[in-house]
Coordinates of C-alpha atoms in Angstrom, one line a residue:
M1 CA -40.8 7.8 -12.4
A2 CA -39.5 4.8 -14.4
G3 CA -36.3 3.9 -14.5
L4 CA -35.1 5.3 -11.3
R5 CA -32.5 3.1 -9.0
R6 CA -32.7 2.6 -5.6
E7 CA -30.3 5.3 -4.6
E8 CA -31.7 7.9 -6.8
V9 CA -35.3 7.3 -5.1
A10 CA -34.2 7.4 -1.6
Q11 CA -32.0 10.9 -2.5
L12 CA -35.2 12.1 -3.9
A13 CA -37.3 11.0 -0.7
A14 CA -34.4 12.5 1.5
I15 CA -33.7 9.0 3.2
S16 CA -30.9 6.4 3.2
T17 CA -30.5 4.0 0.2
D18 CA -30.5 1.2 3.3
Y19 CA -33.6 2.5 4.9
Y20 CA -35.4 2.9 1.3
T21 CA -34.1 -0.9 0.3
R22 CA -35.1 -2.3 3.9
V23 CA -38.6 -0.7 3.5
E24 CA -39.0 -2.0 -0.2
Q25 CA -38.1 -5.5 1.1
G26 CA -40.4 -5.5 3.7
R27 CA -38.0 -5.5 6.7
M28 CA -39.1 -2.3 8.1
Q29 CA -42.4 -0.6 8.3
A30 CA -42.3 2.9 7.1
S31 CA -43.6 5.8 8.9
V32 CA -46.2 8.1 7.2
P33 CA -43.7 11.0 6.6
V34 CA -41.6 8.4 4.7
L35 CA -44.4 7.0 2.8
E36 CA -45.4 10.6 1.8
A37 CA -41.7 11.3 0.7
V38 CA -41.5 8.1 -1.3
A39 CA -44.7 8.9 -3.1
Q40 CA -44.0 12.5 -4.0
A41 CA -40.4 11.1 -5.3
L42 CA -42.0 8.5 -7.5
R43 CA -44.8 11.0 -8.8
L44 CA -47.6 8.9 -7.8
T45 CA -51.3 9.6 -8.7
D46 CA -53.7 9.6 -5.8
D47 CA -54.7 6.2 -6.4
Q48 CA -51.1 4.7 -6.6
R49 CA -50.2 6.6 -3.5
T50 CA -53.3 4.9 -1.6
Y51 CA -52.4 1.5 -3.0
L52 CA -48.9 2.4 -1.6
F53 CA -49.9 3.1 1.9
E54 CA -52.6 0.1 2.0
L55 CA -49.6 -2.3 0.9
A56 CA -47.5 -0.4 4.0
G57 CA -50.5 -1.1 6.3
R58 CA -50.8 2.8 6.8
P59 CA -54.1 4.6 6.7
P60 CA -53.5 7.4 4.0
I61 CA -53.9 10.8 4.7
E62 CA -56.7 12.4 2.8
P63 CA -55.9 14.9 0.1
S64 CA -58.0 17.8 1.8
T65 CA -55.8 17.2 4.8
R66 CA -52.3 16.7 3.2
A67 CA -53.1 20.0 1.7
G68 CA -54.5 21.7 4.6
R69 CA -53.3 25.2 5.4
T70 CA -54.2 25.3 9.2
V71 CA -51.4 25.3 11.6
T72 CA -52.2 23.1 14.5
P73 CA -52.1 24.4 18.0
H74 CA -49.2 22.8 19.3
T75 CA -47.0 23.8 16.3
R76 CA -47.9 27.6 17.0
R77 CA -47.3 27.1 20.5
L78 CA -43.7 25.4 19.4
L79 CA -43.0 28.6 17.5
D80 CA -44.0 31.2 20.1
Q81 CA -41.8 29.5 22.7
L82 CA -38.7 29.3 20.2
T83 CA -37.7 33.0 21.4
E84 CA -34.1 33.3 20.7
S85 CA -34.3 31.5 17.5
P86 CA -36.5 32.8 14.2
A87 CA -39.0 30.0 12.9
L88 CA -41.5 29.9 10.1
V89 CA -44.0 27.4 8.6
L90 CA -44.2 26.9 4.9
S91 CA -46.4 24.8 2.8
D92 CA -45.1 22.8 0.2
T93 CA -45.6 26.1 -2.1
M94 CA -43.7 27.8 0.2
D95 CA -46.7 30.1 1.6
V96 CA -45.8 31.4 5.1
L97 CA -48.4 30.0 7.0
A98 CA -47.5 30.7 10.6
W99 CA -44.2 32.6 12.1
N100 CA -42.7 33.7 15.3
R101 CA -42.0 37.1 16.4
L102 CA -38.1 36.8 15.8
A103 CA -38.6 35.5 12.5
A104 CA -40.9 38.6 11.6
A105 CA -38.2 40.9 12.7
L106 CA -35.4 39.1 11.1
L107 CA -37.1 38.6 7.7
V108 CA -40.1 41.0 7.0
D109 CA -43.4 41.7 9.0
F110 CA -45.5 39.0 7.5
G111 CA -48.6 40.0 9.1
R112 CA -48.5 43.5 7.2
I113 CA -48.4 41.6 3.9
P114 CA -51.3 40.6 2.0
E115 CA -52.1 36.8 2.5
E116 CA -51.7 36.3 -1.6
D117 CA -48.3 37.7 -1.4
R118 CA -47.1 35.8 1.8
N119 CA -45.0 33.5 -0.1
Y120 CA -41.3 33.0 0.6
V121 CA -40.3 32.6 -3.2
W122 CA -42.7 35.4 -4.3
L123 CA -41.2 37.9 -1.1
L124 CA -37.6 36.7 -2.0
F125 CA -38.1 38.1 -5.6
N126 CA -40.4 41.0 -5.1
H127 CA -40.1 42.4 -1.5
P128 CA -36.9 44.8 -1.4
T129 CA -36.7 44.3 2.4
L130 CA -36.3 40.6 2.2
R131 CA -33.7 40.6 -0.8
A132 CA -31.7 43.1 0.3
L133 CA -31.3 40.9 3.8
Y134 CA -29.4 38.1 1.7
D135 CA -25.8 38.4 1.4
D136 CA -25.4 36.0 -2.1
W137 CA -29.3 36.5 -3.1
E138 CA -29.0 34.6 -6.6
S139 CA -27.7 31.5 -4.4
G140 CA -30.2 31.9 -2.0
A141 CA -33.4 32.7 -4.5
H142 CA -31.9 29.8 -7.3
A143 CA -32.1 27.2 -4.0
C144 CA -35.4 28.4 -3.2
V145 CA -37.0 27.5 -7.0
A146 CA -34.9 24.2 -6.4
Y147 CA -36.9 23.6 -3.1
L148 CA -40.1 24.6 -4.6
R149 CA -40.1 22.2 -7.6
M150 CA -39.0 19.4 -5.3
H151 CA -41.9 19.9 -2.7
T152 CA -44.3 20.4 -5.8
A153 CA -43.2 17.6 -8.0
R154 CA -46.2 15.3 -6.8
R155 CA -48.8 18.0 -7.8
P156 CA -47.4 20.1 -10.4
D157 CA -51.2 21.3 -11.6
G158 CA -52.0 22.3 -8.0
P159 CA -53.8 25.4 -8.0
R160 CA -51.7 27.2 -5.6
L161 CA -48.6 26.4 -7.5
L162 CA -49.9 27.5 -10.9
R163 CA -51.0 30.9 -9.6
L164 CA -47.7 31.4 -8.3
L165 CA -45.9 30.2 -11.5
E166 CA -48.4 32.7 -13.0
R167 CA -47.5 35.7 -11.0
M168 CA -43.7 34.5 -11.3
S169 CA -43.7 34.6 -15.1
H170 CA -42.2 38.2 -15.7
H171 CA -39.3 37.4 -13.7
A172 CA -36.5 36.2 -15.8
D173 CA -34.3 34.6 -13.4
F174 CA -37.1 32.5 -11.7
Q175 CA -38.3 31.3 -15.3
G176 CA -34.7 30.1 -16.4
W177 CA -34.2 28.4 -12.7
W178 CA -38.0 26.8 -13.1
Q179 CA -37.4 25.5 -16.8
A180 CA -34.0 24.1 -15.7
R181 CA -35.8 21.4 -13.2
E182 CA -33.3 21.4 -11.0
V183 CA -34.3 19.8 -7.5
A184 CA -32.8 20.1 -4.0
V185 CA -33.8 17.7 -1.2
Q186 CA -31.2 19.4 1.5
G187 CA -33.0 19.8 4.8
T188 CA -30.2 22.1 6.2
G189 CA -28.1 24.7 5.3
N190 CA -26.7 27.9 6.5
K191 CA -27.5 31.6 5.3
V192 CA -25.9 35.0 5.6
F193 CA -27.9 37.9 6.6
R194 CA -27.0 41.8 6.7
H195 CA -29.6 43.0 9.0
P196 CA -29.9 46.8 9.8
V197 CA -30.1 45.9 13.8
A198 CA -28.6 42.4 14.1
G199 CA -25.6 43.4 11.7
T200 CA -24.4 40.5 9.5
V201 CA -24.9 37.2 10.8
V202 CA -24.6 33.7 9.9
L203 CA -27.4 31.5 10.8
D204 CA -27.9 27.6 10.6
W205 CA -31.1 26.5 9.0
D206 CA -32.9 23.1 9.9
T207 CA -36.2 22.0 8.5
L208 CA -38.7 19.8 10.4
T209 CA -41.7 18.1 8.6
S210 CA -45.0 17.7 10.3
S211 CA -45.8 14.2 11.3
T212 CA -49.3 15.0 11.2
V213 CA -49.5 17.2 8.0
P214 CA -46.7 16.1 6.0
D215 CA -47.2 19.4 3.6
Q216 CA -46.1 21.6 6.5
H217 CA -42.6 22.5 7.2
I218 CA -41.1 24.3 10.1
V219 CA -37.8 26.1 9.1
I220 CA -35.8 27.2 12.4
W221 CA -32.7 29.7 12.0
T222 CA -30.3 29.1 15.0
A223 CA -26.5 30.7 15.7
Q224 CA -23.5 29.0 16.6
P225 CA -23.1 29.4 20.7
D226 CA -21.0 32.4 21.4
S227 CA -20.5 33.5 18.3
P228 CA -21.4 37.1 16.9
S229 CA -23.8 35.8 15.1
E230 CA -25.8 34.8 18.3
Q231 CA -24.9 38.0 19.8
G232 CA -26.6 39.7 16.7
L233 CA -29.9 37.5 17.4
R234 CA -30.1 38.7 20.9
L235 CA -29.9 42.4 20.0
L236 CA -32.5 41.4 17.3
T237 CA -34.7 39.5 20.3
A238 CA -34.3 42.7 22.6
A239 CA -35.6 45.2 19.4
A240 CA -38.6 42.9 18.9
A241 CA -39.5 43.0 22.5
T242 CA -39.5 47.1 22.6
G243 CA -40.7 47.0 18.6
R244 CA -37.7 48.4 17.3
S245 CA -36.9 45.7 14.9

């Protein structure tokens, strides 16, 4: 985008201004995820993006790989080994690509949802169970739309995004927030859930972007140690193990 200052590009790419300056001046070699984030922030075309990677001395990831929906075995293993923390993998368009048992117990059983509907934005607006879990649904849904616009800025004409926008066209709240063109680059935060088994839980969330598939993001929820929320997650873990969640 023409006219952006360094600090604005850095903010959109979710990196520090100092880091971006050093990369821009050739004093530091950027990693592939950082180059992807900068290319997305600048809304580069595929050719421009390839040129950026060549200047940085990095081999560009092919579009088919970047847009891939296949979750690697080690990512699935990571999800399965997170037995006390809900976790899932989201695409740039917020399709739910994989999840662990505790995420299904906390949110919804994604395995019972048709693949076309297995999108976090779609579910947050349309699935009554997920919508009711949010203590402040409006703020959560508004932020979700901002994340969606941020992560899809480089490919605004992507078929999966266009299909989602078409399906969400009848939601006035979604349409208003989407047309406001707000973006969010925050990778951490907290949410308050009101769950029938776990009770009211306050969970911190972190987003980890895959180094091999930058279009995939692992979201992990954790509770403060020795808190009522941690106890609530333990109750939910026990219930999930017996199929009562």
